[in-house]
Amino acid sequence: MLVILMVREAGLRSALAARLALSGIDVVSMEQVDAARIGRLGGSAPVLVADFAATCAHPGGLAALSVDPLWHRLVIIGAEEQVEAPHLYHIPAEDPATAIAALLRETGLTH
């Protein structure tokens, strides 16, 4: 599985990358979505893990990300805007690494 981290806060981004990598997940950090780069990385059905600030900076915001067919799952940390989609998960900002790891296990995306 390929997880794209689009998280603005450096400490959180590092903690998430470490936690996910230890779970056997391929993790790539990006400041903004780059579909061509994601395609070159390979892997099918990438998962986007982003904080709310990063989604706000994306053209069209969270609403645009939620309808983009690129993503198998969207995991949004601390979202103030509650967009709904079947593949969209909202994670509270408190201890997101644990919540994200559990979510990916529950949805069968990790070992």
Coordinates of N, CA, C and O in Angstrom, one line a residue, residues 42 60 80 82 88:
G42 N 4.1 4.0 -8.5 CA 3.5 2.7 -8.6 C 2.6 2.5 -7.4 O 2.2 3.3 -6.7
G60 N -9.7 23.7 -4.7 CA -11.0 23.1 -4.5 C -11.2 22.5 -3.1 O -12.3 22.1 -2.7
E80 N -12.2 20.6 10.1 CA -13.2 21.5 10.6 C -14.4 21.5 9.6 O -15.5 21.8 10.0
Q82 N -16.8 19.2 7.5 CA -17.2 17.7 7.4 C -17.8 17.4 6.1 O -19.0 17.4 5.9
L88 N -13.9 8.5 2.8 CA -13.4 9.6 3.5 C -13.5 9.3 5.0 O -14.6 9.0 5.5

